[in-house]
Amino acid sequence: MTDHVLPAGTTGAAPLTVDVTPESAAWTYSGLQIATLGAGESYTFATGDAEYLVLPLDGAATVSVKDGNQFELAGRSTIFGEVTDYLYLPRGVEATVTSVAGGRYALPNAVASATLAPRYCPADEAIVGLRGAGVMSRQVTNYAIGNPLHTDRLLVCEVITPGGNWSSYPPHKHDEMSETERELEEIYYFEIKGDEHGPGMAFHSTYGTPERPIDVALRVSTGDTALVPHGWHGPCVAAPGYDLYYLNVMAGPGGSEWLSVDDPCYGWLRQTWDDTDVDPRLPYATTRHDA
């Protein structure tokens, strides 16, 4: 693998603005598509050997499965401050996402070893929580980690980091199988809450071990995608004045369990959280789009 940060617009086929496959990432399990649809437009895809989520970033959608099932997603108007309902699709199906008014839809996916049933997931099944404290405060929403949805391998969450804060910190890794760690490939998809002054920016880092070197430290913008095949990853730093969103997609050979270990040089920082207040800008006014 040579490119660990894919710029905005890295695409495989219209209407995809992001199209990361195990083949393009030169790994085995994790994938992500972002489909952007105009009013009345549709996108049809086959899941093949992977399980998928249909996760609205903005906009509602109707998802029709070729077997005759049809699901209505209320979606949301923004990724900043709203939680969405979503759909789980197993391997071996063909589905069409149709947007009446237009919208953007994340399709995180993972090569699966079992065929589960399609499942509509209401927004209130997503688990929203705060992590860290002080300038390490961020808000995490779990869509397929430790919540009622059972998947074979696919793990999905999204994170909002207020401007000026450090996220995915302390740096951690999950690239081997042990009692405290699971081998998981990870994708980061970034968006930044720009304003009248400009689009904003953030920074992402991944670094390796002497045995498995990797060294990524780059500025990221809305639509950029970072690949973490192994190594310590973090921090993701939101530039002051610009809140950062990222979607995480993980998968590996050990099933749908997320276990990671901190870089021992920085793990001590967790101990400071007990004596530090959470950033007062959080929680990020999370609402249900249909509330």
PDB file of C-alpha atoms in Angstrom:
ATOM      1  CA  MET A   1       0.000   0.000   0.000  1.00  0.00           C
ATOM      2  CA  THR A   2       1.459   3.381  -0.987  1.00  0.00           C
ATOM      3  CA  ASP A   3      -1.338   5.923  -0.430  1.00  0.00           C
ATOM      4  CA  HIS A   4      -2.564   6.063   3.153  1.00  0.00           C
ATOM      5  CA  VAL A   5      -4.617   9.256   2.754  1.00  0.00           C
ATOM      6  CA  LEU A   6      -6.942   9.362  -0.250  1.00  0.00           C
ATOM      7  CA  PRO A   7      -7.989  12.875  -1.312  1.00  0.00           C
ATOM      8  CA  ALA A   8     -11.560  14.034  -1.690  1.00  0.00           C
ATOM      9  CA  GLY A   9     -13.122  12.789  -4.895  1.00  0.00           C
ATOM     10  CA  THR A  10     -11.321   9.432  -4.926  1.00  0.00           C
ATOM     11  CA  THR A  11     -14.037   7.509  -6.708  1.00  0.00           C
ATOM     12  CA  GLY A  12     -14.743   4.302  -8.531  1.00  0.00           C
ATOM     13  CA  ALA A  13     -18.001   5.050 -10.370  1.00  0.00           C
ATOM     14  CA  ALA A  14     -20.618   7.792 -10.343  1.00  0.00           C
ATOM     15  CA  PRO A  15     -22.296   8.741  -8.047  1.00  0.00           C
ATOM     16  CA  LEU A  16     -19.538   7.633  -5.652  1.00  0.00           C
ATOM     17  CA  THR A  17     -17.307  10.338  -4.206  1.00  0.00           C
ATOM     18  CA  VAL A  18     -15.418   7.748  -2.125  1.00  0.00           C
ATOM     19  CA  ASP A  19     -14.866   4.130  -3.112  1.00  0.00           C
ATOM     20  CA  VAL A  20     -12.442   2.200  -0.913  1.00  0.00           C
ATOM     21  CA  THR A  21     -12.433  -1.552  -1.479  1.00  0.00           C
ATOM     22  CA  PRO A  22     -10.224  -4.229   0.048  1.00  0.00           C
ATOM     23  CA  GLU A  23      -8.539  -4.480  -3.341  1.00  0.00           C
ATOM     24  CA  SER A  24      -7.844  -0.749  -3.695  1.00  0.00           C
ATOM     25  CA  ALA A  25      -6.603  -0.578  -0.096  1.00  0.00           C
ATOM     26  CA  ALA A  26      -4.411  -3.683  -0.589  1.00  0.00           C
ATOM     27  CA  TRP A  27      -5.866  -5.381   2.460  1.00  0.00           C
ATOM     28  CA  THR A  28      -8.528  -8.016   3.180  1.00  0.00           C
ATOM     29  CA  TYR A  29     -11.737  -6.868   4.867  1.00  0.00           C
ATOM     30  CA  SER A  30     -12.704  -3.187   5.193  1.00  0.00           C
ATOM     31  CA  GLY A  31     -14.434  -0.993   2.603  1.00  0.00           C
ATOM     32  CA  LEU A  32     -16.351   2.267   2.329  1.00  0.00           C
ATOM     33  CA  GLN A  33     -18.391   4.025  -0.329  1.00  0.00           C
ATOM     34  CA  ILE A  34     -19.954   7.487  -0.152  1.00  0.00           C
ATOM     35  CA  ALA A  35     -22.832   7.915  -2.603  1.00  0.00           C
ATOM     36  CA  THR A  36     -24.052  11.437  -3.435  1.00  0.00           C
ATOM     37  CA  LEU A  37     -27.527  11.509  -5.011  1.00  0.00           C
ATOM     38  CA  GLY A  38     -29.558  14.343  -6.473  1.00  0.00           C
ATOM     39  CA  ALA A  39     -33.313  14.621  -6.056  1.00  0.00           C
ATOM     40  CA  GLY A  40     -34.951  11.467  -7.365  1.00  0.00           C
ATOM     41  CA  GLU A  41     -31.657   9.734  -8.128  1.00  0.00           C
ATOM     42  CA  SER A  42     -30.815   6.144  -7.203  1.00  0.00           C
ATOM     43  CA  TYR A  43     -27.718   4.055  -6.671  1.00  0.00           C
ATOM     44  CA  THR A  44     -27.817   0.268  -7.072  1.00  0.00           C
ATOM     45  CA  PHE A  45     -25.114  -1.997  -5.695  1.00  0.00           C
ATOM     46  CA  ALA A  46     -24.523  -5.675  -4.949  1.00  0.00           C
ATOM     47  CA  THR A  47     -23.085  -6.565  -1.562  1.00  0.00           C
ATOM     48  CA  GLY A  48     -21.218  -9.587  -2.945  1.00  0.00           C
ATOM     49  CA  ASP A  49     -19.208 -11.229  -0.191  1.00  0.00           C
ATOM     50  CA  ALA A  50     -19.510  -8.243   2.175  1.00  0.00           C
ATOM     51  CA  GLU A  51     -22.001  -7.010   4.772  1.00  0.00           C
ATOM     52  CA  TYR A  52     -23.022  -3.340   4.544  1.00  0.00           C
ATOM     53  CA  LEU A  53     -24.643  -0.485   6.392  1.00  0.00           C
ATOM     54  CA  VAL A  54     -26.661   2.158   4.591  1.00  0.00           C
ATOM     55  CA  LEU A  55     -25.927   5.153   6.834  1.00  0.00           C
ATOM     56  CA  PRO A  56     -27.347   8.545   5.786  1.00  0.00           C
ATOM     57  CA  LEU A  57     -24.945  11.475   6.173  1.00  0.00           C
ATOM     58  CA  ASP A  58     -27.679  13.870   5.110  1.00  0.00           C
ATOM     59  CA  GLY A  59     -31.060  13.211   3.562  1.00  0.00           C
ATOM     60  CA  ALA A  60     -33.731  10.541   3.761  1.00  0.00           C
ATOM     61  CA  ALA A  61     -33.776   7.451   1.558  1.00  0.00           C
ATOM     62  CA  THR A  62     -35.757   4.452   0.425  1.00  0.00           C
ATOM     63  CA  VAL A  63     -33.736   1.239   0.193  1.00  0.00           C
ATOM     64  CA  SER A  64     -35.209  -1.504  -1.978  1.00  0.00           C
ATOM     65  CA  VAL A  65     -33.701  -4.973  -1.794  1.00  0.00           C
ATOM     66  CA  LYS A  66     -34.058  -7.182  -4.841  1.00  0.00           C
ATOM     67  CA  ASP A  67     -35.734  -9.906  -2.752  1.00  0.00           C
ATOM     68  CA  GLY A  68     -38.735  -7.600  -2.310  1.00  0.00           C
ATOM     69  CA  ASN A  69     -37.965  -5.958   1.042  1.00  0.00           C
ATOM     70  CA  GLN A  70     -38.192  -2.163   1.169  1.00  0.00           C
ATOM     71  CA  PHE A  71     -36.992   0.086   3.986  1.00  0.00           C
ATOM     72  CA  GLU A  72     -37.619   3.781   4.652  1.00  0.00           C
ATOM     73  CA  LEU A  73     -34.791   5.747   6.283  1.00  0.00           C
ATOM     74  CA  ALA A  74     -35.711   9.095   7.867  1.00  0.00           C
ATOM     75  CA  GLY A  75     -32.042  10.058   7.736  1.00  0.00           C
ATOM     76  CA  ARG A  76     -30.859  13.418   9.019  1.00  0.00           C
ATOM     77  CA  SER A  77     -30.171  16.949   7.816  1.00  0.00           C
ATOM     78  CA  THR A  78     -26.597  17.145   9.119  1.00  0.00           C
ATOM     79  CA  ILE A  79     -23.855  14.985  10.617  1.00  0.00           C
ATOM     80  CA  PHE A  80     -23.217  17.717  13.193  1.00  0.00           C
ATOM     81  CA  GLY A  81     -25.785  17.286  15.935  1.00  0.00           C
ATOM     82  CA  GLU A  82     -28.101  14.607  14.574  1.00  0.00           C
ATOM     83  CA  VAL A  83     -28.133  10.823  14.856  1.00  0.00           C
ATOM     84  CA  THR A  84     -29.632   8.818  12.007  1.00  0.00           C
ATOM     85  CA  ASP A  85     -31.508   5.603  11.546  1.00  0.00           C
ATOM     86  CA  TYR A  86     -29.786   3.132   9.229  1.00  0.00           C
ATOM     87  CA  LEU A  87     -29.969  -0.264   7.569  1.00  0.00           C
ATOM     88  CA  TYR A  88     -27.895  -3.445   7.814  1.00  0.00           C
ATOM     89  CA  LEU A  89     -27.572  -5.515   4.637  1.00  0.00           C
ATOM     90  CA  PRO A  90     -25.992  -8.987   4.538  1.00  0.00           C
ATOM     91  CA  ARG A  91     -23.738 -10.423   1.880  1.00  0.00           C
ATOM     92  CA  GLY A  92     -25.294 -11.760  -1.314  1.00  0.00           C
ATOM     93  CA  VAL A  93     -28.023  -9.164  -1.930  1.00  0.00           C
ATOM     94  CA  GLU A  94     -28.654  -6.373  -4.443  1.00  0.00           C
ATOM     95  CA  ALA A  95     -30.040  -3.078  -3.138  1.00  0.00           C
ATOM     96  CA  THR A  96     -31.087   0.281  -4.552  1.00  0.00           C
ATOM     97  CA  VAL A  97     -30.835   3.497  -2.524  1.00  0.00           C
ATOM     98  CA  THR A  98     -33.243   6.183  -3.774  1.00  0.00           C
ATOM     99  CA  SER A  99     -33.262   9.759  -2.503  1.00  0.00           C
ATOM    100  CA  VAL A 100     -36.431  11.789  -3.072  1.00  0.00           C
ATOM    101  CA  ALA A 101     -34.928  15.168  -2.162  1.00  0.00           C
ATOM    102  CA  GLY A 102     -31.231  14.379  -2.606  1.00  0.00           C
ATOM    103  CA  GLY A 103     -28.643  13.356  -0.042  1.00  0.00           C
ATOM    104  CA  ARG A 104     -25.370  11.650   0.789  1.00  0.00           C
ATOM    105  CA  TYR A 105     -25.121   8.092   2.052  1.00  0.00           C
ATOM    106  CA  ALA A 106     -22.208   6.225   3.604  1.00  0.00           C
ATOM    107  CA  LEU A 107     -21.958   2.532   2.734  1.00  0.00           C
ATOM    108  CA  PRO A 108     -19.416   1.060   5.173  1.00  0.00           C
ATOM    109  CA  ASN A 109     -18.765  -2.615   4.483  1.00  0.00           C
ATOM    110  CA  ALA A 110     -16.685  -5.623   5.449  1.00  0.00           C
ATOM    111  CA  VAL A 111     -16.028  -9.011   3.890  1.00  0.00           C
ATOM    112  CA  ALA A 112     -18.164 -11.428   5.932  1.00  0.00           C
ATOM    113  CA  SER A 113     -17.992 -15.114   6.772  1.00  0.00           C
ATOM    114  CA  ALA A 114     -21.682 -15.481   7.693  1.00  0.00           C
ATOM    115  CA  THR A 115     -24.974 -14.399   6.120  1.00  0.00           C
ATOM    116  CA  LEU A 116     -27.230 -12.538   8.542  1.00  0.00           C
ATOM    117  CA  ALA A 117     -30.691 -11.053   7.992  1.00  0.00           C
ATOM    118  CA  PRO A 118     -31.343  -7.496   6.738  1.00  0.00           C
ATOM    119  CA  ARG A 119     -32.201  -5.258   9.673  1.00  0.00           C
ATOM    120  CA  TYR A 120     -33.634  -1.756  10.021  1.00  0.00           C
ATOM    121  CA  CYS A 121     -31.958   0.066  12.923  1.00  0.00           C
ATOM    122  CA  PRO A 122     -33.800   3.029  14.489  1.00  0.00           C
ATOM    123  CA  ALA A 123     -31.799   6.064  15.541  1.00  0.00           C
ATOM    124  CA  ASP A 124     -32.354   5.366  19.228  1.00  0.00           C
ATOM    125  CA  GLU A 125     -30.279   2.176  18.950  1.00  0.00           C
ATOM    126  CA  ALA A 126     -27.181   4.229  18.199  1.00  0.00           C
ATOM    127  CA  ILE A 127     -25.213   4.789  21.401  1.00  0.00           C
ATOM    128  CA  VAL A 128     -23.953   8.349  21.916  1.00  0.00           C
ATOM    129  CA  GLY A 129     -21.283   9.040  24.535  1.00  0.00           C
ATOM    130  CA  LEU A 130     -18.506  11.432  25.493  1.00  0.00           C
ATOM    131  CA  ARG A 131     -14.877  10.345  25.584  1.00  0.00           C
ATOM    132  CA  GLY A 132     -11.865  12.096  27.063  1.00  0.00           C
ATOM    133  CA  ALA A 133     -11.752  15.433  28.882  1.00  0.00           C
ATOM    134  CA  GLY A 134     -10.410  18.946  28.396  1.00  0.00           C
ATOM    135  CA  VAL A 135      -8.773  19.381  24.984  1.00  0.00           C
ATOM    136  CA  MET A 136      -9.076  15.612  24.461  1.00  0.00           C
ATOM    137  CA  SER A 137     -12.906  15.725  24.642  1.00  0.00           C
ATOM    138  CA  ARG A 138     -14.937  14.302  21.761  1.00  0.00           C
ATOM    139  CA  GLN A 139     -18.350  12.764  21.125  1.00  0.00           C
ATOM    140  CA  VAL A 140     -18.680   9.217  19.809  1.00  0.00           C
ATOM    141  CA  THR A 141     -21.753   7.589  18.243  1.00  0.00           C
ATOM    142  CA  ASN A 142     -21.658   3.811  17.879  1.00  0.00           C
ATOM    143  CA  TYR A 143     -23.720   2.357  15.040  1.00  0.00           C
ATOM    144  CA  ALA A 144     -22.124  -1.085  14.961  1.00  0.00           C
ATOM    145  CA  ILE A 145     -19.962  -1.296  18.090  1.00  0.00           C
ATOM    146  CA  GLY A 146     -21.421  -2.481  21.383  1.00  0.00           C
ATOM    147  CA  ASN A 147     -25.029  -1.647  20.473  1.00  0.00           C
ATOM    148  CA  PRO A 148     -28.029  -3.862  19.579  1.00  0.00           C
ATOM    149  CA  LEU A 149     -26.966  -4.465  15.970  1.00  0.00           C
ATOM    150  CA  HIS A 150     -25.059  -7.737  15.562  1.00  0.00           C
ATOM    151  CA  THR A 151     -22.675  -7.967  12.608  1.00  0.00           C
ATOM    152  CA  ASP A 152     -20.262 -10.656  11.480  1.00  0.00           C
ATOM    153  CA  ARG A 153     -17.167  -8.439  11.186  1.00  0.00           C
ATOM    154  CA  LEU A 154     -18.258  -4.866  10.453  1.00  0.00           C
ATOM    155  CA  LEU A 155     -17.596  -2.179  13.097  1.00  0.00           C
ATOM    156  CA  VAL A 156     -18.798   1.403  12.534  1.00  0.00           C
ATOM    157  CA  CYS A 157     -18.811   4.577  14.619  1.00  0.00           C
ATOM    158  CA  GLU A 158     -18.608   8.322  14.055  1.00  0.00           C
ATOM    159  CA  VAL A 159     -16.809  10.986  16.083  1.00  0.00           C
ATOM    160  CA  ILE A 160     -17.298  14.750  16.475  1.00  0.00           C
ATOM    161  CA  THR A 161     -14.281  16.665  17.787  1.00  0.00           C
ATOM    162  CA  PRO A 162     -14.742  20.363  18.670  1.00  0.00           C
ATOM    163  CA  GLY A 163     -12.314  22.789  17.067  1.00  0.00           C
ATOM    164  CA  GLY A 164      -8.930  22.845  18.828  1.00  0.00           C
ATOM    165  CA  ASN A 165      -9.356  19.406  20.409  1.00  0.00           C
ATOM    166  CA  TRP A 166      -7.379  16.196  19.984  1.00  0.00           C
ATOM    167  CA  SER A 167      -9.213  12.987  19.094  1.00  0.00           C
ATOM    168  CA  SER A 168      -8.142   9.349  18.583  1.00  0.00           C
ATOM    169  CA  TYR A 169      -5.827  10.202  21.450  1.00  0.00           C
ATOM    170  CA  PRO A 170      -3.911   8.664  23.174  1.00  0.00           C
ATOM    171  CA  PRO A 171      -2.675   6.971  19.994  1.00  0.00           C
ATOM    172  CA  HIS A 172      -3.685   3.322  19.919  1.00  0.00           C
ATOM    173  CA  LYS A 173      -3.391   0.293  17.691  1.00  0.00           C
ATOM    174  CA  HIS A 174      -5.274  -2.902  16.868  1.00  0.00           C
ATOM    175  CA  ASP A 175      -3.118  -4.849  14.438  1.00  0.00           C
ATOM    176  CA  GLU A 176      -2.591  -8.224  16.107  1.00  0.00           C
ATOM    177  CA  MET A 177      -4.654 -10.873  17.872  1.00  0.00           C
ATOM    178  CA  SER A 178      -4.191 -11.099  21.645  1.00  0.00           C
ATOM    179  CA  GLU A 179      -6.155 -10.977  24.883  1.00  0.00           C
ATOM    180  CA  THR A 180      -6.137  -7.173  24.759  1.00  0.00           C
ATOM    181  CA  GLU A 181      -6.105  -6.467  21.026  1.00  0.00           C
ATOM    182  CA  ARG A 182      -7.872  -7.449  17.819  1.00  0.00           C
ATOM    183  CA  GLU A 183      -6.492  -7.253  14.299  1.00  0.00           C
ATOM    184  CA  LEU A 184      -8.636  -4.627  12.541  1.00  0.00           C
ATOM    185  CA  GLU A 185      -8.107  -2.638   9.356  1.00  0.00           C
ATOM    186  CA  GLU A 186      -9.517   0.875   9.766  1.00  0.00           C
ATOM    187  CA  ILE A 187     -10.819   3.601   7.467  1.00  0.00           C
ATOM    188  CA  TYR A 188     -11.248   7.225   8.533  1.00  0.00           C
ATOM    189  CA  TYR A 189     -13.583   9.408   6.442  1.00  0.00           C
ATOM    190  CA  PHE A 190     -13.355  13.136   7.321  1.00  0.00           C
ATOM    191  CA  GLU A 191     -15.644  16.145   7.083  1.00  0.00           C
ATOM    192  CA  ILE A 192     -15.037  19.588   8.568  1.00  0.00           C
ATOM    193  CA  LYS A 193     -17.648  22.170   9.559  1.00  0.00           C
ATOM    194  CA  GLY A 194     -16.529  25.098   7.437  1.00  0.00           C
ATOM    195  CA  ASP A 195     -17.822  28.640   7.680  1.00  0.00           C
ATOM    196  CA  GLU A 196     -17.860  31.923   5.778  1.00  0.00           C
ATOM    197  CA  HIS A 197     -14.109  32.223   6.246  1.00  0.00           C
ATOM    198  CA  GLY A 198     -13.187  28.947   4.599  1.00  0.00           C
ATOM    199  CA  PRO A 199     -13.454  25.150   4.573  1.00  0.00           C
ATOM    200  CA  GLY A 200     -11.373  24.503   7.700  1.00  0.00           C
ATOM    201  CA  MET A 201      -8.768  21.813   8.210  1.00  0.00           C
ATOM    202  CA  ALA A 202      -7.622  19.021  10.501  1.00  0.00           C
ATOM    203  CA  PHE A 203      -4.611  16.727  10.892  1.00  0.00           C
ATOM    204  CA  HIS A 204      -4.283  12.961  11.034  1.00  0.00           C
ATOM    205  CA  SER A 205      -1.378  10.773  12.104  1.00  0.00           C
ATOM    206  CA  THR A 206      -0.497   7.088  11.865  1.00  0.00           C
ATOM    207  CA  TYR A 207       2.907   5.725  12.845  1.00  0.00           C
ATOM    208  CA  GLY A 208       4.257   2.217  13.076  1.00  0.00           C
ATOM    209  CA  THR A 209       6.606   0.006  15.012  1.00  0.00           C
ATOM    210  CA  PRO A 210      10.198  -0.906  14.090  1.00  0.00           C
ATOM    211  CA  GLU A 211       8.925  -4.249  12.832  1.00  0.00           C
ATOM    212  CA  ARG A 212       6.088  -2.718  10.753  1.00  0.00           C
ATOM    213  CA  PRO A 213       6.987   0.874   9.847  1.00  0.00           C
ATOM    214  CA  ILE A 214       4.446   3.412   8.610  1.00  0.00           C
ATOM    215  CA  ASP A 215       4.600   7.207   8.920  1.00  0.00           C
ATOM    216  CA  VAL A 216       1.622   9.423   8.035  1.00  0.00           C
ATOM    217  CA  ALA A 217       1.177  12.993   9.292  1.00  0.00           C
ATOM    218  CA  LEU A 218      -0.999  15.019   6.939  1.00  0.00           C
ATOM    219  CA  ARG A 219      -3.512  17.823   6.748  1.00  0.00           C
ATOM    220  CA  VAL A 220      -6.976  16.510   5.878  1.00  0.00           C
ATOM    221  CA  SER A 221     -10.022  18.230   4.410  1.00  0.00           C
ATOM    222  CA  THR A 222     -13.691  17.391   3.895  1.00  0.00           C
ATOM    223  CA  GLY A 223     -14.003  14.231   1.813  1.00  0.00           C
ATOM    224  CA  ASP A 224     -10.522  12.906   2.540  1.00  0.00           C
ATOM    225  CA  THR A 225     -10.120   9.277   3.597  1.00  0.00           C
ATOM    226  CA  ALA A 226      -7.264   7.834   5.650  1.00  0.00           C
ATOM    227  CA  LEU A 227      -6.337   4.133   5.636  1.00  0.00           C
ATOM    228  CA  VAL A 228      -4.862   2.516   8.741  1.00  0.00           C
ATOM    229  CA  PRO A 229      -3.579  -0.967   7.851  1.00  0.00           C
ATOM    230  CA  HIS A 230      -1.532  -1.265  11.073  1.00  0.00           C
ATOM    231  CA  GLY A 231       0.356   0.809  13.600  1.00  0.00           C
ATOM    232  CA  TRP A 232      -0.448   3.453  16.187  1.00  0.00           C
ATOM    233  CA  HIS A 233      -3.057   5.914  14.934  1.00  0.00           C
ATOM    234  CA  GLY A 234      -3.918   9.289  16.358  1.00  0.00           C
ATOM    235  CA  PRO A 235      -4.124  11.991  17.013  1.00  0.00           C
ATOM    236  CA  CYS A 236      -6.756  13.485  14.786  1.00  0.00           C
ATOM    237  CA  VAL A 237      -6.538  17.197  15.581  1.00  0.00           C
ATOM    238  CA  ALA A 238      -9.321  19.647  14.747  1.00  0.00           C
ATOM    239  CA  ALA A 239      -7.939  23.077  13.884  1.00  0.00           C
ATOM    240  CA  PRO A 240      -9.191  25.839  16.220  1.00  0.00           C
ATOM    241  CA  GLY A 241     -12.471  27.279  14.951  1.00  0.00           C
ATOM    242  CA  TYR A 242     -13.461  24.192  12.939  1.00  0.00           C
ATOM    243  CA  ASP A 243     -15.294  21.174  14.307  1.00  0.00           C
ATOM    244  CA  LEU A 244     -14.209  17.830  12.872  1.00  0.00           C
ATOM    245  CA  TYR A 245     -16.346  14.816  11.962  1.00  0.00           C
ATOM    246  CA  TYR A 246     -15.007  11.428  11.038  1.00  0.00           C
ATOM    247  CA  LEU A 247     -16.580   8.085  10.269  1.00  0.00           C
ATOM    248  CA  ASN A 248     -14.623   4.982  11.316  1.00  0.00           C
ATOM    249  CA  VAL A 249     -14.997   1.634   9.544  1.00  0.00           C
ATOM    250  CA  MET A 250     -13.148  -1.384  10.963  1.00  0.00           C
ATOM    251  CA  ALA A 251     -13.018  -5.089  10.181  1.00  0.00           C
ATOM    252  CA  GLY A 252     -10.674  -8.006  10.679  1.00  0.00           C
ATOM    253  CA  PRO A 253     -10.441 -11.766  11.032  1.00  0.00           C
ATOM    254  CA  GLY A 254     -11.514 -11.926  14.670  1.00  0.00           C
ATOM    255  CA  GLY A 255     -15.212 -11.077  14.367  1.00  0.00           C
ATOM    256  CA  SER A 256     -17.079  -7.966  15.509  1.00  0.00           C
ATOM    257  CA  GLU A 257     -15.102  -7.113  18.645  1.00  0.00           C
ATOM    258  CA  TRP A 258     -13.079  -3.932  19.055  1.00  0.00           C
ATOM    259  CA  LEU A 259     -10.056  -4.200  21.348  1.00  0.00           C
ATOM    260  CA  SER A 260      -7.079  -1.830  21.185  1.00  0.00           C
ATOM    261  CA  VAL A 261      -3.994  -0.916  23.185  1.00  0.00           C
ATOM    262  CA  ASP A 262      -2.575   2.546  23.844  1.00  0.00           C
ATOM    263  CA  ASP A 263       0.898   3.630  22.869  1.00  0.00           C
ATOM    264  CA  PRO A 264       2.637   3.263  26.255  1.00  0.00           C
ATOM    265  CA  CYS A 265       4.327   6.644  25.762  1.00  0.00           C
ATOM    266  CA  TYR A 266       0.931   8.375  25.894  1.00  0.00           C
ATOM    267  CA  GLY A 267      -1.460   6.044  27.693  1.00  0.00           C
ATOM    268  CA  TRP A 268      -0.889   7.879  30.988  1.00  0.00           C
ATOM    269  CA  LEU A 269      -2.979  10.767  29.644  1.00  0.00           C
ATOM    270  CA  ARG A 270      -6.162   8.817  30.330  1.00  0.00           C
ATOM    271  CA  GLN A 271      -5.433   9.223  34.051  1.00  0.00           C
ATOM    272  CA  THR A 272      -5.778  13.005  33.700  1.00  0.00           C
ATOM    273  CA  TRP A 273      -9.370  12.762  32.528  1.00  0.00           C
ATOM    274  CA  ASP A 274     -10.748  12.053  36.000  1.00  0.00           C
ATOM    275  CA  ASP A 275      -9.574  15.446  37.255  1.00  0.00           C
ATOM    276  CA  THR A 276     -10.445  17.468  34.146  1.00  0.00           C
ATOM    277  CA  ASP A 277     -13.838  18.696  32.991  1.00  0.00           C
ATOM    278  CA  VAL A 278     -15.299  17.631  29.671  1.00  0.00           C
ATOM    279  CA  ASP A 279     -15.188  20.396  27.060  1.00  0.00           C
ATOM    280  CA  PRO A 280     -18.327  22.526  27.750  1.00  0.00           C
ATOM    281  CA  ARG A 281     -19.121  22.554  24.010  1.00  0.00           C
ATOM    282  CA  LEU A 282     -20.143  18.917  24.453  1.00  0.00           C
ATOM    283  CA  PRO A 283     -22.502  17.169  24.230  1.00  0.00           C
ATOM    284  CA  TYR A 284     -22.981  18.356  20.685  1.00  0.00           C
ATOM    285  CA  ALA A 285     -26.759  19.029  20.813  1.00  0.00           C
ATOM    286  CA  THR A 286     -27.538  15.563  19.494  1.00  0.00           C
ATOM    287  CA  THR A 287     -31.101  15.212  18.243  1.00  0.00           C
ATOM    288  CA  ARG A 288     -33.137  12.654  16.334  1.00  0.00           C
ATOM    289  CA  HIS A 289     -34.032  13.896  12.866  1.00  0.00           C
ATOM    290  CA  ASP A 290     -37.622  12.703  13.270  1.00  0.00           C
ATOM    291  CA  ALA A 291     -38.057  14.055  16.822  1.00  0.00           C
TER     292      ALA A 291
END
